[in-house]
Amino acid sequence: MHGNLPVRHGGKIVVDALLRHGVDTVFCLPGESFLGILDALLDTPQIKLVTCRHEAGAAFMAEAYGKLTGKPAVCLVTRGPGACNASIGVHAAKHDSTPMIVLIGHATRYEVQREAFQEIEYRIMFSEITKWVAQVDTVGRIPEFVSRAYQLASSGRMGPVALVLPEDMLEDEIAVPDAPKALPVQPEASPRQMAALRALLEKAQRPFMIVGSPLDDRAVEGLTAFAEANGIPTTIAFRRHDNFDMTSAVYAGDLGYGPIPMDLPERVKQSDLILAVGTRLNTIVTQDFTLFERLGDNQQLVHVHPAAEEIGRLYTPALGIQSGITEFADAARAMKPVDSSHRRKWLEDAHAAYAATLTLTPCDKPFDPGKAMMQLRDWLPDDAIVSVDAGAYSSWPLRFLQFKRPFRALIGSIGAMGSSVPAAVAAAVTYPDRRVVGILGDGSMLMTGQEIATAIQNRVKPIIIVFNNNIYGTIRQNQESKFPGRVYGTDLVNPDFAAWARSFGARGETVTKTEEFLPALERAAASGKAAVIELKVDPDLITARTTLTAIRDKALAAKKK
């Protein structure tokens, strides 16, 4: 039937299908269950293979690549433990709607359903953390499955998909044509819907926009221009820090844990029109589902989302618009602006409250994290890429860094520790000529910090900044709040992170005073290789807003009442 086509083994067919779909990077921890794919990659210089030191690192790298480029990277892992290790990064991609293709090597078809070595039923295991998971049992159908995987990962609400590839299937040989390249599909807002939106904006006295979802540059620029033209105060959803121009006069803060500014939730509650763009309106964004208790006559919701099933799932909107966010941003930017002069004070007050949070609070410790992050903000070039991990320390960079494209943020909203170093390595591999900085706590550093070795092996030079306070900060913060003075299990004994970095061949340096930070940054940048800067932070400086002492004293006082 296909006599004029070359005979290829399954691994080669997989790689050719990836290449046809524009895949240029594969993040992998090698396994014997997909040797055919590795063999084919050897002859495919158009695809860069990044060999990682842990499958979680590979998955976090693929997730970061998807955020940066808007297209799926490939995470290639082996069966059993490999797939389990990768699952945390896959879950992060699902939570953040990041496109990713996960290829999982599997036991042979003869062995499956016999509790074979490292066998798991991945169609069950990954069903809750991917958009689609399928097992390819017939070598001739590989092109079909890869094409569908790419289409699903890139369309609508984007996200990860997983293909399970039995080892023996990858060794089968066949002459089969490649499938056509799949093209992402996104819905668009209709003229009628945009007219309805404009009518609601004309009547609104106190509008507010909340921006979520992964966005490309065009979407960010379009939404910023739309908000500015129509005088709409705008906040980002939890940890979506590069989704809007944070230097804009309409930017109003961050609806996250410990919102910035603190009165932001109250302002959103007072609004009479909420334009939710790309956000699922989940627990954190809605402040435990307390923001929209006035929905109805006094407050209306416009919900824009690529996935129809998300619109009205938690809150019934006055207007639902199923649209890709870039497509919506284009339409919103082109819409004739409404007269917003009558609500200028509403806008100015919202922005002023955010601007006030950029003021440093006094610090009597040798190292001032807030001042250091302001120095970092001023030092970074306009096109820098910064990854920030989970943890209480993150309040310092997330408060004082101001993102404006092409300045990019790689910040997961799932709260998974260990993402920052892999994300920084992926960013440096993807954009080797841009300044990349990874920021994380000491707890996260010992989860995936060994991916510094991956940076060295690939000759890329991210700068890793470690906030070392010798505690699991978020848990300690909550311990002191609920069980003041009764801390247990949250103290850490850490290595010398600077010496540890040097053992990989990276530059390593320790900072104990604020005035040492900027010179250390300059030396790291000049070193021409990956670098780690360890910051010795007093554990009492738990967040940018409060101290452990204040949390403990408040909790103790409450118990005495």
Coordinates of C-alpha atoms in Angstrom, one line a residue:
M1 CA 0.0 0.0 0.0
H2 CA 2.9 2.4 0.8
G3 CA 5.5 0.7 -1.3
N4 CA 7.3 3.9 -2.2
L5 CA 7.8 5.0 1.4
P6 CA 10.8 4.1 3.5
V7 CA 10.5 1.5 6.2
R8 CA 11.0 3.0 9.6
H9 CA 10.9 1.7 13.1
G10 CA 8.5 3.2 15.6
G11 CA 11.0 5.4 17.4
K12 CA 11.9 7.0 14.0
I13 CA 8.3 7.5 13.2
V14 CA 7.7 9.3 16.5
V15 CA 10.6 11.6 16.0
D16 CA 9.7 12.4 12.4
A17 CA 6.1 13.2 13.6
L18 CA 7.5 15.6 16.3
L19 CA 9.7 17.3 13.8
R20 CA 6.8 17.8 11.4
H21 CA 4.9 19.6 14.2
G22 CA 7.8 22.0 14.8
V23 CA 9.1 20.4 18.0
D24 CA 12.6 21.6 18.5
T25 CA 13.4 20.6 22.1
V26 CA 12.9 17.3 24.1
F27 CA 13.5 17.3 27.8
C28 CA 14.4 13.7 28.9
L29 CA 15.7 11.3 31.4
P30 CA 16.8 8.3 29.3
G31 CA 15.2 4.9 29.8
E32 CA 15.6 1.6 28.1
S33 CA 11.9 1.5 27.2
F34 CA 12.3 4.1 24.4
L35 CA 15.8 3.4 23.0
G36 CA 14.3 3.6 19.5
I37 CA 13.4 7.3 20.1
L38 CA 16.8 8.1 21.4
D39 CA 18.4 6.4 18.3
A40 CA 16.2 8.5 16.0
L41 CA 17.0 11.7 17.8
L42 CA 20.7 11.1 17.3
D43 CA 20.1 11.6 13.5
T44 CA 17.8 14.6 14.0
P45 CA 19.9 17.6 14.8
Q46 CA 16.9 19.9 14.4
I47 CA 15.6 18.7 17.8
K48 CA 17.7 19.5 20.8
L49 CA 17.8 16.7 23.4
V50 CA 18.3 18.0 27.0
T51 CA 19.2 15.2 29.3
C52 CA 18.1 16.0 32.8
R53 CA 19.0 14.6 36.3
H54 CA 15.5 13.8 37.5
E55 CA 12.2 13.3 35.7
A56 CA 10.6 16.1 37.7
G57 CA 13.3 18.4 36.4
A58 CA 12.5 17.3 32.8
A59 CA 8.7 17.9 33.3
F60 CA 9.3 21.3 34.9
M61 CA 11.6 22.3 32.0
A62 CA 9.0 21.3 29.5
E63 CA 6.4 23.2 31.3
A64 CA 8.6 26.3 31.4
Y65 CA 9.3 26.0 27.7
G66 CA 5.6 25.8 27.0
K67 CA 4.9 29.0 29.0
L68 CA 7.7 30.9 27.2
T69 CA 7.0 29.8 23.6
G70 CA 3.3 29.0 23.7
K71 CA 3.9 25.7 22.0
P72 CA 4.4 22.2 23.4
A73 CA 7.8 20.9 24.4
V74 CA 8.2 17.2 24.8
C75 CA 8.9 15.5 28.2
L76 CA 10.3 12.0 27.5
V77 CA 10.3 9.6 30.4
T78 CA 10.4 5.9 31.1
R79 CA 7.8 3.8 32.7
G80 CA 6.9 3.3 36.4
P81 CA 9.2 5.5 38.6
G82 CA 10.0 7.8 35.6
A83 CA 6.4 8.6 34.9
C84 CA 5.7 9.0 38.6
N85 CA 8.6 11.4 39.1
A86 CA 7.4 13.5 36.1
S87 CA 3.8 13.6 37.2
I88 CA 4.3 16.7 39.5
G89 CA 5.4 18.8 36.5
V90 CA 2.6 17.4 34.4
H91 CA 0.1 18.3 37.1
A92 CA 1.6 21.8 37.1
A93 CA 1.1 22.1 33.4
K94 CA -2.5 21.0 33.7
H95 CA -3.2 23.5 36.5
D96 CA -1.6 26.4 34.5
S97 CA -3.0 25.4 31.1
T98 CA 0.5 25.0 29.7
P99 CA 0.9 23.0 26.4
M100 CA 3.1 19.9 26.8
I101 CA 3.4 16.4 25.2
V102 CA 4.5 13.7 27.6
L103 CA 5.9 10.5 26.0
I104 CA 6.1 7.6 28.4
G105 CA 8.0 4.4 27.6
H106 CA 6.1 1.3 28.5
A107 CA 6.4 -2.4 29.0
T108 CA 6.0 -4.6 26.0
R109 CA 2.5 -5.4 24.8
Y110 CA 3.1 -9.1 25.7
E111 CA 3.9 -8.1 29.3
V112 CA 1.1 -5.6 30.1
Q113 CA -1.7 -6.5 32.4
R114 CA 0.6 -9.0 34.1
E115 CA 2.0 -6.6 36.6
A116 CA 5.1 -6.4 34.5
F117 CA 8.3 -4.7 35.6
Q118 CA 7.5 -1.0 36.4
E119 CA 4.0 -1.4 34.8
I120 CA 1.3 1.1 35.6
E121 CA -2.0 1.8 33.8
Y122 CA -1.1 5.3 32.7
R123 CA -4.5 5.9 31.1
I124 CA -5.9 5.9 34.7
M125 CA -2.9 7.5 36.4
F126 CA -2.6 10.5 34.1
S127 CA -6.3 10.9 33.3
E128 CA -6.8 13.6 36.0
I129 CA -3.7 15.6 35.2
T130 CA -3.8 15.7 31.4
K131 CA -6.2 16.7 28.7
W132 CA -5.9 13.3 27.0
V133 CA -3.9 10.2 27.6
A134 CA -3.7 7.3 25.1
Q135 CA -1.6 4.2 24.5
V136 CA -0.3 3.6 21.0
D137 CA -0.4 -0.2 20.4
T138 CA 0.0 -0.1 16.6
V139 CA 3.1 1.3 15.0
G140 CA 1.3 2.5 11.9
R141 CA -1.0 4.8 14.0
I142 CA 1.9 6.8 15.6
P143 CA 1.5 9.8 13.1
E144 CA -2.2 9.9 13.9
F145 CA -1.7 9.9 17.7
V146 CA 1.1 12.5 17.6
S147 CA -0.9 14.8 15.4
R148 CA -3.9 14.6 17.8
A149 CA -1.7 15.1 20.8
Y150 CA -0.3 18.3 19.4
Q151 CA -3.7 19.5 18.4
L152 CA -5.2 18.9 21.8
A153 CA -2.2 20.4 23.7
S154 CA -2.3 23.6 21.7
S155 CA -6.0 24.2 21.3
G156 CA -8.8 25.7 23.5
R157 CA -7.7 25.6 27.1
M158 CA -4.1 24.4 26.4
G159 CA -2.5 21.7 28.6
P160 CA -0.5 18.5 28.7
V161 CA -1.3 15.3 26.9
A162 CA 0.4 11.9 27.3
L163 CA 1.2 9.2 24.9
V164 CA 2.1 5.7 26.2
L165 CA 4.5 3.9 24.0
P166 CA 5.1 0.2 24.5
E167 CA 8.8 -0.8 24.1
D168 CA 8.2 -3.4 21.4
M169 CA 5.9 -1.2 19.4
L170 CA 8.7 1.3 19.1
E171 CA 10.9 -1.4 17.6
D172 CA 8.3 -2.5 15.0
E173 CA 9.0 -1.5 11.4
I174 CA 6.6 -0.3 8.8
A175 CA 6.3 2.0 5.8
V176 CA 3.7 4.6 6.8
P177 CA 3.1 8.2 5.7
D178 CA 3.4 11.1 8.1
A179 CA 0.2 12.8 9.1
P180 CA -0.4 16.4 8.1
K181 CA 0.7 19.0 10.7
A182 CA -2.1 19.7 13.1
L183 CA -3.0 23.3 13.5
P184 CA -4.2 24.8 16.9
V185 CA -7.8 25.9 17.0
Q186 CA -9.1 28.7 19.1
P187 CA -12.6 30.2 19.3
E188 CA -13.2 33.9 18.7
A189 CA -15.6 36.4 20.2
S190 CA -18.4 37.4 17.9
P191 CA -19.2 41.1 17.0
R192 CA -22.5 40.7 18.9
Q193 CA -20.6 39.6 22.1
M194 CA -18.2 42.5 21.8
A195 CA -21.1 44.9 21.4
A196 CA -22.7 43.5 24.5
L197 CA -19.4 43.9 26.4
R198 CA -19.1 47.5 25.3
A199 CA -22.7 48.2 26.4
L200 CA -21.9 46.8 29.9
L201 CA -18.8 48.9 30.1
E202 CA -20.7 52.1 29.2
K203 CA -23.0 51.6 32.2
A204 CA -20.4 50.5 34.7
Q205 CA -19.3 52.9 37.4
R206 CA -16.7 50.6 39.0
P207 CA -15.4 48.0 36.6
F208 CA -12.5 45.7 37.3
M209 CA -10.6 43.2 35.1
I210 CA -8.9 40.0 36.3
V211 CA -6.4 38.5 33.9
G212 CA -5.4 34.8 34.0
S213 CA -4.4 32.0 31.6
P214 CA -1.0 31.7 29.8
L215 CA -0.7 34.7 27.4
D216 CA 1.5 35.6 24.5
D217 CA 2.9 39.0 23.9
R218 CA 0.1 40.1 21.6
A219 CA -2.5 39.2 24.2
V220 CA -0.7 41.1 27.0
E221 CA -0.2 44.2 24.8
G222 CA -3.8 44.0 23.6
L223 CA -5.4 43.7 27.1
T224 CA -3.2 46.4 28.5
A225 CA -4.2 48.8 25.7
F226 CA -7.9 47.9 26.1
A227 CA -7.8 48.5 29.9
E228 CA -5.9 51.8 29.4
A229 CA -8.3 53.0 26.7
N230 CA -11.4 52.2 28.8
G231 CA -10.1 53.1 32.2
I232 CA -10.4 49.7 33.8
P233 CA -8.4 48.8 36.9
T234 CA -6.8 45.5 36.3
T235 CA -5.4 42.8 38.5
I236 CA -3.6 39.5 37.6
A237 CA -4.8 36.1 38.8
F238 CA -2.6 34.2 41.2
R239 CA 1.0 34.1 40.0
R240 CA 0.3 35.3 36.5
H241 CA 2.8 38.2 36.9
D242 CA 3.7 38.7 33.3
N243 CA 0.1 38.7 32.1
F244 CA -0.2 42.5 32.2
D245 CA 2.1 45.5 32.1
M246 CA 2.7 46.0 35.8
T247 CA 4.0 49.5 35.1
S248 CA 0.7 50.7 33.6
A249 CA -1.4 53.3 35.3
V250 CA -4.3 50.9 35.3
Y251 CA -2.5 48.0 37.0
A252 CA -4.1 47.4 40.5
G253 CA -2.2 44.4 41.9
D254 CA -2.2 40.7 42.4
L255 CA -5.2 38.5 43.6
G256 CA -3.1 35.8 45.3
Y257 CA -2.5 34.5 48.8
G258 CA -1.8 37.7 50.7
P259 CA -3.1 39.9 47.9
I260 CA -1.1 42.9 46.9
P261 CA -2.4 45.4 48.0
M262 CA -4.2 44.1 51.0
D263 CA -7.4 46.0 50.3
L264 CA -7.6 44.7 46.7
P265 CA -10.2 42.0 47.4
E266 CA -12.5 44.7 48.9
R267 CA -12.1 46.8 45.8
V268 CA -13.1 43.9 43.7
K269 CA -16.1 43.2 45.9
Q270 CA -17.2 46.9 45.4
S271 CA -17.0 46.7 41.7
D272 CA -20.2 46.6 39.7
L273 CA -18.7 44.9 36.6
I274 CA -16.1 42.2 36.7
L275 CA -14.4 41.2 33.5
A276 CA -12.7 37.8 34.1
V277 CA -10.3 37.1 31.2
G278 CA -8.7 33.6 31.0
T279 CA -9.1 32.8 34.7
R280 CA -11.0 29.9 36.0
L281 CA -12.0 31.9 39.1
N282 CA -10.7 29.3 41.4
T283 CA -10.2 29.3 45.2
I284 CA -7.2 31.6 45.4
V285 CA -8.4 34.2 42.8
T286 CA -11.8 34.5 44.5
Q287 CA -10.2 34.6 48.0
D288 CA -11.9 31.4 49.1
F289 CA -15.0 32.1 46.9
T290 CA -15.8 35.4 48.8
L291 CA -15.4 38.0 46.0
F292 CA -18.6 37.5 44.1
E293 CA -21.3 37.3 46.7
R294 CA -23.0 40.4 45.2
L295 CA -23.4 38.9 41.7
G296 CA -26.8 39.9 40.4
D297 CA -28.4 43.3 40.3
N298 CA -25.5 45.1 42.0
Q299 CA -22.6 43.3 40.3
Q300 CA -22.3 41.6 36.9
L301 CA -19.7 39.2 35.6
V302 CA -18.3 38.9 32.1
H303 CA -16.3 35.7 31.8
V304 CA -14.0 35.2 28.8
H305 CA -12.3 31.7 28.5
P306 CA -11.2 29.4 25.7
A307 CA -13.1 26.5 27.2
A308 CA -16.8 26.6 27.2
E309 CA -17.0 24.2 30.2
E310 CA -15.3 26.8 32.4
I311 CA -17.8 29.6 31.7
G312 CA -20.5 29.5 34.3
R313 CA -19.0 26.5 36.1
L314 CA -18.7 28.4 39.4
Y315 CA -20.4 31.7 38.7
T316 CA -23.2 32.5 36.3
P317 CA -22.0 35.4 34.1
A318 CA -24.2 38.1 32.6
L319 CA -22.1 37.6 29.5
G320 CA -20.1 34.5 28.6
I321 CA -17.6 34.7 25.8
Q322 CA -15.8 31.6 24.6
S323 CA -12.6 32.8 23.0
G324 CA -8.9 32.3 22.8
I325 CA -7.4 35.1 24.9
T326 CA -5.2 36.5 22.1
E327 CA -8.2 36.5 19.8
F328 CA -10.3 38.3 22.5
A329 CA -7.5 40.8 23.2
D330 CA -7.4 41.7 19.5
A331 CA -11.1 42.3 19.4
A332 CA -11.1 44.3 22.7
R333 CA -8.2 46.5 21.5
A334 CA -10.1 47.2 18.3
M335 CA -13.3 48.1 20.1
K336 CA -14.2 51.8 20.3
P337 CA -13.4 52.9 23.8
V338 CA -16.1 54.1 26.2
D339 CA -16.1 57.4 28.0
S340 CA -14.5 56.6 31.4
S341 CA -13.8 60.1 32.6
H342 CA -16.6 59.9 35.2
R343 CA -14.8 57.1 37.0
R344 CA -11.3 58.3 36.9
K345 CA -11.0 58.4 40.7
W346 CA -12.0 54.8 40.9
L347 CA -9.1 53.9 38.7
E348 CA -6.6 56.3 40.3
D349 CA -7.3 55.0 43.8
A350 CA -6.9 51.4 42.7
H351 CA -3.6 52.0 41.1
A352 CA -2.3 54.2 44.0
A353 CA -3.0 51.4 46.4
Y354 CA -0.8 49.1 44.4
A355 CA 1.9 51.7 43.9
A356 CA 2.1 52.2 47.7
T357 CA 3.2 48.6 48.1
L358 CA 6.4 49.3 46.2
T359 CA 7.7 51.3 49.1
L360 CA 10.2 49.6 51.3
T361 CA 9.3 48.9 54.9
P362 CA 12.2 49.4 57.5
C363 CA 14.4 46.4 58.1
D364 CA 16.9 46.1 60.9
K365 CA 18.5 42.9 59.8
P366 CA 21.9 42.6 58.0
F367 CA 20.3 41.4 54.8
D368 CA 17.2 43.3 53.6
P369 CA 15.3 41.0 51.0
G370 CA 13.1 43.9 49.8
K371 CA 15.9 46.2 49.0
A372 CA 17.8 43.4 47.3
M373 CA 14.8 42.6 45.1
M374 CA 14.5 46.3 44.2
Q375 CA 18.2 46.2 43.2
L376 CA 17.5 43.1 41.1
R377 CA 14.6 44.8 39.4
D378 CA 16.7 47.8 38.4
W379 CA 19.7 45.6 37.4
L380 CA 17.8 43.2 35.1
P381 CA 17.6 44.0 31.3
D382 CA 14.2 44.6 29.8
D383 CA 14.1 41.1 28.2
A384 CA 15.1 39.1 31.3
I385 CA 13.4 35.9 32.3
V386 CA 12.8 35.2 36.0
S387 CA 11.5 32.0 37.5
V388 CA 10.1 32.0 41.0
D389 CA 9.5 28.9 43.1
A390 CA 6.8 28.2 45.7
G391 CA 7.3 29.3 49.3
A392 CA 6.8 32.2 51.7
Y393 CA 10.1 33.9 50.6
S394 CA 8.5 34.4 47.2
S395 CA 6.5 37.4 48.5
W396 CA 9.7 39.5 48.2
P397 CA 10.3 39.0 44.5
L398 CA 6.6 39.0 43.6
R399 CA 6.1 42.3 45.4
F400 CA 9.0 44.2 44.1
L401 CA 9.7 42.9 40.6
Q402 CA 7.5 44.6 38.0
F403 CA 7.0 42.6 34.8
K404 CA 6.5 44.2 31.4
R405 CA 6.9 42.2 28.2
P406 CA 9.4 41.1 27.0
F407 CA 10.4 40.7 30.7
R408 CA 9.0 37.2 31.5
A409 CA 7.9 35.4 34.6
L410 CA 8.0 31.6 35.0
I411 CA 5.9 31.1 38.1
G412 CA 3.7 28.1 38.8
S413 CA 0.3 28.5 40.4
I414 CA 0.1 25.0 41.8
G415 CA 2.4 25.7 44.7
A416 CA 4.8 22.8 43.7
M417 CA 8.2 23.2 45.2
G418 CA 11.2 22.6 42.9
S419 CA 10.2 24.3 39.7
S420 CA 12.5 27.3 39.6
V421 CA 15.9 25.8 38.8
P422 CA 14.5 23.5 36.0
A423 CA 12.5 26.5 34.7
A424 CA 15.6 28.7 34.7
V425 CA 17.6 26.0 32.9
A426 CA 14.9 25.6 30.3
A427 CA 14.7 29.3 29.7
A428 CA 18.5 29.5 29.3
V429 CA 18.5 26.6 26.9
T430 CA 15.6 28.2 24.9
Y431 CA 17.0 31.7 24.9
P432 CA 20.7 31.5 25.6
D433 CA 21.3 35.2 24.9
R434 CA 18.9 36.5 27.4
R435 CA 19.5 37.1 31.1
V436 CA 17.9 34.3 33.1
V437 CA 17.5 34.3 36.9
G438 CA 15.9 31.6 39.1
I439 CA 14.7 32.5 42.6
L440 CA 13.8 29.9 45.2
G441 CA 14.1 29.0 48.8
D442 CA 16.4 26.5 50.5
G443 CA 13.7 23.9 50.7
S444 CA 13.1 23.9 46.9
M445 CA 16.9 24.0 46.2
L446 CA 17.4 20.5 47.5
M447 CA 14.5 19.1 45.6
T448 CA 15.6 19.8 42.0
G449 CA 18.7 22.0 42.4
Q450 CA 20.8 19.2 40.9
E451 CA 19.6 20.4 37.5
I452 CA 22.5 22.9 37.8
A453 CA 24.4 20.0 36.3
T454 CA 22.1 20.2 33.3
A455 CA 22.9 23.8 32.9
I456 CA 26.6 23.1 33.0
Q457 CA 26.3 20.2 30.6
N458 CA 24.4 22.4 28.1
R459 CA 26.8 25.4 28.6
V460 CA 24.0 27.8 29.6
K461 CA 24.4 30.3 32.4
P462 CA 21.3 31.0 34.6
I463 CA 21.9 32.8 37.8
I464 CA 20.2 31.0 40.7
I465 CA 19.3 33.0 43.8
V466 CA 18.6 31.0 47.0
F467 CA 16.8 32.5 50.0
N468 CA 18.3 30.4 52.8
N469 CA 16.5 30.8 56.1
N470 CA 16.9 27.2 57.3
I471 CA 13.2 26.6 57.5
Y472 CA 10.2 25.4 55.5
G473 CA 8.9 28.9 55.6
T474 CA 5.3 28.6 54.5
I475 CA 4.6 25.7 56.9
R476 CA 6.4 27.5 59.7
Q477 CA 4.3 30.6 59.0
N478 CA 1.1 28.6 59.4
Q479 CA 2.4 26.7 62.4
E480 CA 3.0 29.9 64.2
S481 CA -0.5 31.1 63.3
K482 CA -2.4 28.0 64.4
F483 CA 0.0 26.6 67.1
P484 CA 2.1 29.6 68.2
G485 CA 5.4 28.7 69.8
R486 CA 4.9 25.0 69.0
V487 CA 7.0 24.5 65.9
Y488 CA 8.0 21.0 64.9
G489 CA 9.4 19.4 61.7
T490 CA 10.1 22.7 59.9
D491 CA 13.7 23.4 60.8
L492 CA 16.4 22.6 58.2
V493 CA 20.1 21.9 58.3
N494 CA 21.4 22.9 54.9
P495 CA 24.7 22.4 53.0
D496 CA 26.9 25.3 52.0
F497 CA 24.9 26.1 48.8
A498 CA 27.8 28.1 47.3
A499 CA 30.2 25.3 47.8
W500 CA 27.6 22.8 46.5
A501 CA 27.3 24.9 43.3
R502 CA 31.1 25.0 42.8
S503 CA 31.1 21.2 43.0
F504 CA 29.0 21.2 39.8
G505 CA 31.4 23.6 38.1
A506 CA 29.1 26.6 38.6
R507 CA 30.0 29.8 40.3
G508 CA 29.0 29.9 43.9
E509 CA 28.8 32.8 46.3
T510 CA 27.2 33.6 49.7
V511 CA 25.7 37.0 50.6
T512 CA 25.1 37.9 54.2
K513 CA 24.6 41.7 53.9
T514 CA 22.5 43.8 51.6
E515 CA 25.4 45.7 50.2
E516 CA 27.0 42.5 49.1
F517 CA 24.1 41.5 46.8
L518 CA 24.6 43.7 43.8
P519 CA 28.3 43.1 43.5
A520 CA 27.6 39.4 43.7
L521 CA 25.1 39.7 40.8
E522 CA 27.7 41.5 38.7
R523 CA 30.3 38.8 39.4
A524 CA 27.8 36.0 38.5
A525 CA 27.0 37.7 35.2
A526 CA 30.6 38.2 34.4
S527 CA 31.6 34.6 35.2
G528 CA 30.1 33.3 31.9
K529 CA 28.7 30.2 33.5
A530 CA 25.8 29.1 35.7
A531 CA 26.0 30.7 39.1
V532 CA 24.4 30.3 42.5
I533 CA 24.1 33.2 45.0
E534 CA 23.0 32.1 48.4
L535 CA 21.3 34.7 50.5
K536 CA 21.5 34.3 54.3
V537 CA 18.0 35.5 55.3
D538 CA 16.9 35.9 59.0
P539 CA 14.0 33.4 59.4
D540 CA 12.0 36.1 61.2
L541 CA 11.6 37.9 57.9
I542 CA 9.1 35.4 56.8
T543 CA 7.3 37.5 54.1
A544 CA 7.4 41.0 52.7
R545 CA 4.5 41.9 54.9
T546 CA 5.1 40.5 58.3
T547 CA 7.4 38.6 60.6
L548 CA 7.2 35.3 62.4
T549 CA 7.4 37.2 65.7
A550 CA 4.3 39.3 64.7
I551 CA 2.4 36.2 63.6
R552 CA 3.2 34.4 66.8
D553 CA 2.3 37.3 69.1
K554 CA -1.0 37.8 67.3
A555 CA -1.9 34.2 67.6
L556 CA -0.9 34.1 71.3
A557 CA -2.9 37.2 72.0
A558 CA -6.0 35.7 70.3
K559 CA -5.7 32.6 72.4
K560 CA -5.7 34.6 75.6
K561 CA -9.1 36.2 74.8

